[in-house]
């Protein structure tokens, strides 16, 4: 009897959680709102749209393995104490903040992209744009190719700075990923801020994806 009651309560909680998530606003309505801020520099959702598309794509791959018949359900699964939908949103915001910090570090250190870097970046920009054009995902984001290209260029600077900084400290590149201890210590040295209120408006799992 107790087990049955627990199952009912869990089902009700998931139902009400799912209903709350359906109130997310369309992404194109928040494009000019601040997403992250580092020092006196801000990045809008237009400038971090790629991260949203990337994170949804990554989780969608997991979702289709978890439940091929109904992958949308995976977004409401509870993993490690948090719903997948919320974990994806948090990871996306953290990635955007992480790369803005390393981008600013690169600008401060006058890091440049060499010819090989530029060639790699150009190829990646083309690949990303072609991927985003599939299934109308770019239309759902409401951003332009120039917006995406600019984000990917800043990412290139950030990644190069991360590689250099990791080498300077005698550690692996991954030690300064957004969830790694090395980065957490670095974060304390910067005035980084995530606009949580704005991010909470977004319903991850249905921004660039459609399971209909």
XYZ file of N, CA, C and O in Angstrom, residues 43 50-51 95-122 124-125 148-166 168 173 176 186 190:
228
model
N 26.785 39.317 -22.237
C 26.446 38.553 -23.431
C 24.949 38.277 -23.404
O 24.411 37.812 -22.398
N 24.059 29.531 -29.647
C 24.694 28.281 -30.062
C 24.755 27.283 -28.917
O 24.535 26.083 -29.118
N 25.062 27.755 -27.719
C 25.176 26.858 -26.567
C 23.844 26.157 -26.292
O 23.818 24.987 -25.900
N 28.435 26.879 -19.364
C 29.335 26.865 -20.519
C 29.499 28.265 -21.096
O 30.609 28.672 -21.462
N 28.380 28.991 -21.187
C 28.435 30.341 -21.743
C 29.293 31.253 -20.866
O 30.088 32.048 -21.373
N 29.137 31.124 -19.556
C 29.928 31.921 -18.629
C 31.407 31.538 -18.711
O 32.290 32.413 -18.761
N 31.684 30.257 -18.725
C 33.052 29.731 -18.813
C 33.774 30.295 -20.029
O 34.895 30.817 -19.934
N 33.130 30.227 -21.185
C 33.790 30.672 -22.406
C 33.960 32.186 -22.450
O 34.936 32.691 -23.025
N 33.040 32.924 -21.834
C 33.194 34.376 -21.800
C 34.395 34.758 -20.940
O 35.138 35.682 -21.284
N 34.602 34.047 -19.844
C 35.764 34.329 -18.996
C 37.056 34.063 -19.766
O 37.967 34.902 -19.787
N 37.143 32.906 -20.422
C 38.358 32.592 -21.161
C 38.521 33.490 -22.385
O 39.657 33.802 -22.783
N 37.418 33.923 -22.968
C 37.516 34.866 -24.090
C 38.104 36.190 -23.616
O 38.994 36.753 -24.266
N 37.619 36.678 -22.473
C 38.153 37.926 -21.942
C 39.619 37.781 -21.551
O 40.423 38.711 -21.718
N 39.984 36.615 -21.043
C 41.387 36.363 -20.737
C 42.222 36.423 -22.015
O 43.327 36.990 -22.025
N 41.688 35.845 -23.104
C 42.400 35.839 -24.376
C 42.586 37.258 -24.898
O 43.664 37.607 -25.409
N 41.560 38.084 -24.766
C 41.669 39.469 -25.224
C 42.684 40.238 -24.368
O 43.464 41.045 -24.885
N 42.670 39.969 -23.084
C 43.599 40.641 -22.177
C 45.045 40.263 -22.487
O 45.950 41.104 -22.411
N 45.245 38.988 -22.860
C 46.595 38.499 -23.166
C 46.962 38.690 -24.634
O 48.016 38.237 -25.070
N 46.044 39.311 -25.396
C 46.274 39.580 -26.824
C 46.548 38.302 -27.620
O 47.425 38.257 -28.498
N 45.796 37.257 -27.278
C 45.884 35.998 -28.012
C 45.299 36.194 -29.412
O 44.292 36.877 -29.590
N 45.920 35.603 -30.408
C 45.430 35.696 -31.785
C 45.174 34.300 -32.351
O 45.700 33.299 -31.839
N 44.375 34.249 -33.408
C 44.128 32.997 -34.112
C 45.025 32.965 -35.349
O 44.983 33.892 -36.162
N 45.838 31.922 -35.481
C 46.712 31.826 -36.643
C 45.938 31.284 -37.847
O 44.728 31.025 -37.776
N 46.628 31.098 -38.940
C 45.964 30.664 -40.177
C 45.280 29.314 -40.013
O 44.157 29.107 -40.489
N 45.951 28.402 -39.328
C 45.350 27.075 -39.108
C 44.121 27.181 -38.224
O 43.100 26.517 -38.476
N 44.189 28.014 -37.182
C 43.041 28.226 -36.310
C 41.858 28.759 -37.103
O 40.711 28.327 -36.922
N 42.131 29.730 -37.977
C 41.084 30.352 -38.784
C 40.460 29.340 -39.751
O 39.244 29.356 -39.970
N 41.272 28.489 -40.298
C 40.770 27.482 -41.231
C 39.871 26.484 -40.494
O 38.789 26.125 -40.993
N 40.324 26.056 -39.317
C 39.523 25.140 -38.503
C 38.206 25.786 -38.103
O 37.138 25.156 -38.154
N 38.278 27.047 -37.702
C 37.083 27.781 -37.302
C 36.105 27.883 -38.464
O 34.897 27.649 -38.299
N 36.594 28.241 -39.642
C 35.731 28.401 -40.808
C 34.992 27.108 -41.142
O 33.782 27.116 -41.420
N 34.334 24.678 -39.067
C 33.381 24.386 -37.988
C 32.133 25.255 -38.127
O 31.011 24.786 -37.916
N 32.316 26.506 -38.483
C 31.179 27.400 -38.676
C 30.246 26.873 -39.758
O 29.017 26.916 -39.607
N 25.697 33.255 -35.044
C 26.323 31.966 -34.728
C 27.815 32.006 -35.004
O 28.633 31.554 -34.185
N 28.204 32.582 -36.142
C 29.627 32.663 -36.495
C 30.410 33.461 -35.456
O 31.539 33.101 -35.102
N 29.823 34.556 -34.982
C 30.498 35.389 -33.982
C 30.697 34.624 -32.677
O 31.762 34.720 -32.047
N 29.698 33.855 -32.276
C 29.818 33.046 -31.057
C 30.917 32.009 -31.207
O 31.737 31.813 -30.291
N 30.948 31.338 -32.346
C 31.955 30.304 -32.571
C 33.362 30.890 -32.627
O 34.332 30.247 -32.209
N 33.477 32.115 -33.104
C 34.787 32.764 -33.117
C 35.251 33.061 -31.693
O 36.414 32.824 -31.344
N 34.346 33.575 -30.868
C 34.718 33.817 -29.463
C 35.081 32.507 -28.774
O 36.006 32.455 -27.955
N 34.362 31.440 -29.105
C 34.681 30.127 -28.546
C 36.084 29.686 -28.931
O 36.800 29.087 -28.118
N 36.480 29.974 -30.156
C 37.822 29.592 -30.616
C 38.896 30.276 -29.786
O 39.898 29.663 -29.396
N 38.688 31.564 -29.529
C 39.627 32.297 -28.674
C 39.634 31.700 -27.264
O 40.698 31.528 -26.650
N 38.442 31.399 -26.741
C 38.338 30.854 -25.391
C 39.048 29.513 -25.281
O 39.782 29.251 -24.316
N 38.845 28.652 -26.272
C 39.470 27.332 -26.245
C 40.986 27.420 -26.353
O 41.709 26.674 -25.680
N 41.463 28.340 -27.181
C 42.911 28.503 -27.299
C 43.498 29.024 -25.989
O 44.565 28.570 -25.548
N 42.791 29.962 -25.351
C 43.260 30.501 -24.078
C 43.236 29.419 -23.006
O 44.157 29.333 -22.187
N 42.209 28.585 -23.013
C 42.132 27.507 -22.035
C 43.301 26.542 -22.200
O 43.893 26.094 -21.213
N 43.641 26.235 -23.444
C 44.766 25.336 -23.711
C 46.082 25.943 -23.224
O 46.896 25.271 -22.575
N 46.262 27.228 -23.497
C 47.483 27.916 -23.068
C 47.549 28.000 -21.542
O 48.591 27.723 -20.931
N 46.421 28.343 -20.938
C 46.380 28.519 -19.479
C 46.627 27.187 -18.766
O 47.335 27.132 -17.760
N 46.057 26.115 -19.308
C 46.274 24.794 -18.710
C 47.752 24.416 -18.801
O 48.336 23.903 -17.841
N 50.276 26.480 -18.943
C 51.030 27.325 -18.015
C 50.987 26.773 -16.594
O 51.922 26.949 -15.818
N 44.057 20.146 -20.421
C 43.032 21.083 -20.911
C 41.722 20.898 -20.158
O 41.063 21.868 -19.750
N 40.297 22.578 -16.857
C 39.674 23.896 -16.822
C 38.350 23.924 -17.577
O 37.873 24.989 -17.964
N 39.482 29.264 -10.625
C 39.662 30.423 -11.488
C 38.442 31.342 -11.430
O 38.572 32.570 -11.431
N 37.136 36.027 -10.914
C 36.394 36.838 -11.868
C 35.008 37.201 -11.331
O 34.419 36.446 -10.564
